[in-house]
Short mmCIF file of C-alpha atoms in Angstrom, two decimals:
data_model
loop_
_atom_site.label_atom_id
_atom_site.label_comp_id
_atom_site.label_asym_id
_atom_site.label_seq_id
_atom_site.Cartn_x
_atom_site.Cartn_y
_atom_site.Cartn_z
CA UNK A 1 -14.32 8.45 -8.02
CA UNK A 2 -15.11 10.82 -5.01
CA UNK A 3 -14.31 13.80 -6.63
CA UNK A 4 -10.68 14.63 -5.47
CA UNK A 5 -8.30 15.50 -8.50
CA UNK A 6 -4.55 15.74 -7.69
CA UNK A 7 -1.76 17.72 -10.10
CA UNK A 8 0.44 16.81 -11.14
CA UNK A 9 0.81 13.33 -11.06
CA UNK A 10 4.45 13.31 -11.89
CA UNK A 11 6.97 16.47 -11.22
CA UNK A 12 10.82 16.03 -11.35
CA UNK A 13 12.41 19.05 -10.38
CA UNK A 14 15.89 20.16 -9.10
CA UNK A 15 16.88 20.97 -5.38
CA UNK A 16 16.53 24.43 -4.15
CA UNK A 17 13.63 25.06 -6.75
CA UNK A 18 9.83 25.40 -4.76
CA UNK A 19 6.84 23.60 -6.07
CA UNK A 20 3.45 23.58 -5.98
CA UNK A 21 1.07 20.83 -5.95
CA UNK A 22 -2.94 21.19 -6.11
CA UNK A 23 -5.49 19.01 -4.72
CA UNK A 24 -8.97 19.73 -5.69
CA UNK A 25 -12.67 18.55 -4.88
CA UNK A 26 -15.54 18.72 -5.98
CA UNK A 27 -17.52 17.23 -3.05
CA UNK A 28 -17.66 20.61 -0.72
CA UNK A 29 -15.89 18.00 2.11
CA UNK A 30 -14.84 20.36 4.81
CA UNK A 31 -11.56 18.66 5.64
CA UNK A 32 -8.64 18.28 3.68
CA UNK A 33 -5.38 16.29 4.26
CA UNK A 34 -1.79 16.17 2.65
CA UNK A 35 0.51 13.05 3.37
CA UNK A 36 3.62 11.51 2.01
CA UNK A 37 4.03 7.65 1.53
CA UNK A 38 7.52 6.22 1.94
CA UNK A 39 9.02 2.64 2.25
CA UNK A 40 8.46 1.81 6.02
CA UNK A 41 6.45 5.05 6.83
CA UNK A 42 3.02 4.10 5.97
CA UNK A 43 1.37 7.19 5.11
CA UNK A 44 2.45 10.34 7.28
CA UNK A 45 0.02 13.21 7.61
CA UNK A 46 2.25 16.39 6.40
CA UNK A 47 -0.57 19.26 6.87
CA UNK A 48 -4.37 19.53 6.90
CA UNK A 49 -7.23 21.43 6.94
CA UNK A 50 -10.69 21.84 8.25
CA UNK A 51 -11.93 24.32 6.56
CA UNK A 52 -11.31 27.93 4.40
CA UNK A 53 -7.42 29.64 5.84
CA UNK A 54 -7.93 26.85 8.96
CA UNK A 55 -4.73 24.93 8.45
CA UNK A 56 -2.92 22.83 11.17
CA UNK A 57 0.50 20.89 10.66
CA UNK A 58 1.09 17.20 10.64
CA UNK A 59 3.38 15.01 11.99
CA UNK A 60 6.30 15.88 8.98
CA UNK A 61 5.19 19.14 8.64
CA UNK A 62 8.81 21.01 8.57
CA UNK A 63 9.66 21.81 4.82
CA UNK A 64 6.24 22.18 3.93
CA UNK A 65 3.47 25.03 3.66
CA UNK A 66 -0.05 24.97 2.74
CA UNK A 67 -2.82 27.21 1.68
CA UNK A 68 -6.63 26.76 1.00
CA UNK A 69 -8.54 30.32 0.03
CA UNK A 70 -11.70 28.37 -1.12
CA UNK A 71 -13.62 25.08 0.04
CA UNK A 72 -12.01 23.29 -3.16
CA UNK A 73 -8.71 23.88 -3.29
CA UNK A 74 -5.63 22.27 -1.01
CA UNK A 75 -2.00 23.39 -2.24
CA UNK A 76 0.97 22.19 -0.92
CA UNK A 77 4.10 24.27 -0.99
CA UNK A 78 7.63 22.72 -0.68
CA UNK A 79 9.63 26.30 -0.83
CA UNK A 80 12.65 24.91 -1.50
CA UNK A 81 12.81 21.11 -2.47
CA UNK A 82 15.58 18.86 -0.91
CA UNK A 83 16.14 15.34 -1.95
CA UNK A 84 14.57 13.99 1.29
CA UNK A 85 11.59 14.97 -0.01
CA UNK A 86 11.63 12.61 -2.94
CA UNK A 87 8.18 10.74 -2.27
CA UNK A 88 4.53 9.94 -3.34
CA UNK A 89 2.06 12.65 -2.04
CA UNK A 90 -1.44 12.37 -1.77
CA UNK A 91 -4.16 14.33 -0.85
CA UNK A 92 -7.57 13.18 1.04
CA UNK A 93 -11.17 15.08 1.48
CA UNK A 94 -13.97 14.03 4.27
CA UNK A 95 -15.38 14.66 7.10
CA UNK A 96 -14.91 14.46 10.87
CA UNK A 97 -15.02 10.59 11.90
CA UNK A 98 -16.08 9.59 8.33
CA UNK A 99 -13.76 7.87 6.05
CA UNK A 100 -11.71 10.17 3.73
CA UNK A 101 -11.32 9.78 0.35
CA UNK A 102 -7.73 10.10 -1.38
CA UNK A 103 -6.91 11.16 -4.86
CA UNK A 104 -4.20 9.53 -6.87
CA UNK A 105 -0.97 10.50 -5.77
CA UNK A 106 1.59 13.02 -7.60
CA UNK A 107 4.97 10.99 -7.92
CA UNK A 108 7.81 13.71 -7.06
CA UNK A 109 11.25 13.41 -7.35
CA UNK A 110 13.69 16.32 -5.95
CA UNK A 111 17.22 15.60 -7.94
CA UNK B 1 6.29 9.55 18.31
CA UNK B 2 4.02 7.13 16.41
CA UNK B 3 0.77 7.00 17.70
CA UNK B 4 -0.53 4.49 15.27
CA UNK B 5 1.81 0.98 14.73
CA UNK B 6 1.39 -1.86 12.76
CA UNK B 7 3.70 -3.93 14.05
CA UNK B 8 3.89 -6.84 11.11
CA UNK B 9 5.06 -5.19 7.61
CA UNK B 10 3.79 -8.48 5.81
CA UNK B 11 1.51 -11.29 6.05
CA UNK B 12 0.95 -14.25 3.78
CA UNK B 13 -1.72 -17.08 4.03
CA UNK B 14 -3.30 -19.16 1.69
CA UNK B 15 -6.53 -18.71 -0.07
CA UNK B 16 -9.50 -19.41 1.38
CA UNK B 17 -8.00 -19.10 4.86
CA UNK B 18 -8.67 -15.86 7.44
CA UNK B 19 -6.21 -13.35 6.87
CA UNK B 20 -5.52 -11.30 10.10
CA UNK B 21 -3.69 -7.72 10.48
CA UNK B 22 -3.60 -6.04 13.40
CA UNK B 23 -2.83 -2.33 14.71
CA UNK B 24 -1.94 -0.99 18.05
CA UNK B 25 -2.54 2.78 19.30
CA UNK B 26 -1.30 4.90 22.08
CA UNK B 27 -3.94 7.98 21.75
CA UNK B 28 -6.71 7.33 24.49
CA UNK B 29 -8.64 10.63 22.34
CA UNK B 30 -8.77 8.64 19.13
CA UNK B 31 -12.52 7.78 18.88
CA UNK B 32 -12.53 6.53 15.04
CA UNK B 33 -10.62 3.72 13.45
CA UNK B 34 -10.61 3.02 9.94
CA UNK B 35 -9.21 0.31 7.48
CA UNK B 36 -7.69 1.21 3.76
CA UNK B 37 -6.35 -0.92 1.44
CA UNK B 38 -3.76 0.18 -1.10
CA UNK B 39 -2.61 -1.12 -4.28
CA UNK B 40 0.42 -0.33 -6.11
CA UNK B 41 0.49 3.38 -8.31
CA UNK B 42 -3.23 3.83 -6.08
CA UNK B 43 -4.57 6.17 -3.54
CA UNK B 44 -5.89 4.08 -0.61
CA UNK B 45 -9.25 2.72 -0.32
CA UNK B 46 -11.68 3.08 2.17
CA UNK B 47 -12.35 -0.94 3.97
CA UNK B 48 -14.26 -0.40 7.02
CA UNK B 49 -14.45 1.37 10.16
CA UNK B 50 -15.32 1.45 14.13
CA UNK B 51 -16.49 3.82 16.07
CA UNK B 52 -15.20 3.41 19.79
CA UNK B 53 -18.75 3.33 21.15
CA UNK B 54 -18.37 -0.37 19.62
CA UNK B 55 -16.25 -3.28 19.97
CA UNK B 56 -17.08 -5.08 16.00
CA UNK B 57 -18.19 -4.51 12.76
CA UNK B 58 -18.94 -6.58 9.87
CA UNK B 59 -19.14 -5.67 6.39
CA UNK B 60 -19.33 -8.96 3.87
CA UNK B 61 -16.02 -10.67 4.22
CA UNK B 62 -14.50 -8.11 6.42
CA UNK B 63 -15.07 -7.44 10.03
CA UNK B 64 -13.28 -5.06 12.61
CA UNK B 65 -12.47 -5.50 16.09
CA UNK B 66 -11.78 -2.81 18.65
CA UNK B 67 -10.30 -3.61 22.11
CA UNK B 68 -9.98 -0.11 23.74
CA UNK B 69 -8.76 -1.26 26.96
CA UNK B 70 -5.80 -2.81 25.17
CA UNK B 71 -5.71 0.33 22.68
CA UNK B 72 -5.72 -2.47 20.17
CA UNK B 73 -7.89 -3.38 16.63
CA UNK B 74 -7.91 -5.74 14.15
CA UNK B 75 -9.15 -6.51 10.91
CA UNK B 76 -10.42 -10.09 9.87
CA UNK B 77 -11.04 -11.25 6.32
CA UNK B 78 -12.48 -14.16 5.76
CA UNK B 79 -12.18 -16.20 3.59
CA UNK B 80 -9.10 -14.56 2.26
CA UNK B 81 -8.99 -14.47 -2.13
CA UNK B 82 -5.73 -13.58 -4.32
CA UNK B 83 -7.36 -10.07 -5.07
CA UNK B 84 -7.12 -9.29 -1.10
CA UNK B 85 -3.20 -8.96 -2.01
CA UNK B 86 -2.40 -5.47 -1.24
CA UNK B 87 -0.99 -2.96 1.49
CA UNK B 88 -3.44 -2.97 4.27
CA UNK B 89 -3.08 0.80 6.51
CA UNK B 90 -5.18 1.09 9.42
CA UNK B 91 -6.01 4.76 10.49
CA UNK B 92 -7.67 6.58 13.72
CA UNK B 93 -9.17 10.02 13.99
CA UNK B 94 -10.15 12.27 17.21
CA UNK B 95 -13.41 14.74 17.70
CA UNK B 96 -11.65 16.01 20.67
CA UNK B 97 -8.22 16.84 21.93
CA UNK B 98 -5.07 18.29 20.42
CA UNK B 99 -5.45 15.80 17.57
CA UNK B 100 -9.00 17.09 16.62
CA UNK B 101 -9.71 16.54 13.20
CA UNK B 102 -6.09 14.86 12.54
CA UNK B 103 -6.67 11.19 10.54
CA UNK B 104 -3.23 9.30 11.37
CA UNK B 105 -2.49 6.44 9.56
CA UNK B 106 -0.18 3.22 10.74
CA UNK B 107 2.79 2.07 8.54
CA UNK B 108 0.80 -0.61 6.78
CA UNK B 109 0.98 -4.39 6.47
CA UNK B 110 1.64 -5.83 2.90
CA UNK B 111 -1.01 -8.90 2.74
CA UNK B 112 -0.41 -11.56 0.11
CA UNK B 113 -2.90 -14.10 -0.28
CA UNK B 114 -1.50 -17.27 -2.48
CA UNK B 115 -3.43 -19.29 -4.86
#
């Protein structure tokens, strides 16, 4: 385990509402990364970060906001959740032109 | 505009046999390429990786191979075993450029390796 602890791992909620999801680490990695996984996609970088309030968007990055006020902590904002963004998230922690490390996903589903 | 492609969403071959997947890239800045593998309800897992100041890399049963003139890599695994079966995402990073920093994954190829 590399230290990277996503919540929630599951989150149903309706269209229109916003949510939150967290991605934290305990390794002090300087770079953090949000994608989405879909059927065909592969895994699509949504927003990242390399380092405190230094944020940068992806290549899906419209619908989405992100914040990170300390070294641990990634959160990814959906402000208000459409059913396109029904998908499996995950979050990933390393350094420049060393692998990254990916937590376990958080399952959501936008009804 | 996908700057990473895996062109082959499966492959199957039999045990024991070399298993190759292969990924294509259009972004001359991309100086790092990585392998995961995936399994289902997972986060990926790190495989192996290049740096473009090489052309291969071996680790154990896996080895990369980087063509940069092409803009092409490959990963070889040999000899292939049942537990290889998984999604197979090949990534590439750049220290320099407007994609600085970003790690951009392909769409994956789903490996199956039979008994």
């Amino acid at each position: 385990d590399a230290g990277i602890t996503q919540s929630p791992r599951h989150k149903v909620t309706e269209t229109g509402t916003p949510v939150t999801l967290r991605c934290h680490q305990t390794e002090n990695h300087r770079y953090m990364y949000w994608y989405r996984q879909d059927p065909g996609h592969g895994l699509r970088l949504i927003h990242y970060s390399y380092g405190v309030k230094d944020t940068d968007k992806g290549e899906v990055s419209d619908g989405y906001s992100v914040s990170r006020s300390k070294t641990e902590d990634f959160l990814l904002t959906l402000e208000s959740a459409t059913s396109s963004q029904t998908s499996v998230y995950f979050c990933a922690i390393g350094e420049l032109n060393t692998e990254a490390f990916f937590g376990q996903g958080t399952r959501l589903t936008v009804v | 505009d996908q700057q990473v492609k895996q062109n082959s969403p499966s492959l199957s071959v039999q045990e024991g046999r070399i298993s190759i997947l292969n990924c294509d890239y259009t972004n001359s800045m991309f100086d790092y390429f990585l392998w995961y593998k995936k399994y289902p309800a997972e986060g990926p897992t790190f495989l192996i990786s290049i740096s473009s100041i090489k052309d291969k890399n071996e680790d154990g049963r896996f080895t990369v191979f980087l063509n940069k003139s092409a803009k092409h890599l490959s990963l070889h695994i040999v000899p292939s075993q049942p537990g290889d079966s998984a999604v197979y995402f090949c990534a590439a990073s750049a220290s320099g450029g407007t994609s600085y920093g970003k790690l951009t994954f392909g769409q994956g190829t789903i490996l199956t390796v039979h008994p």
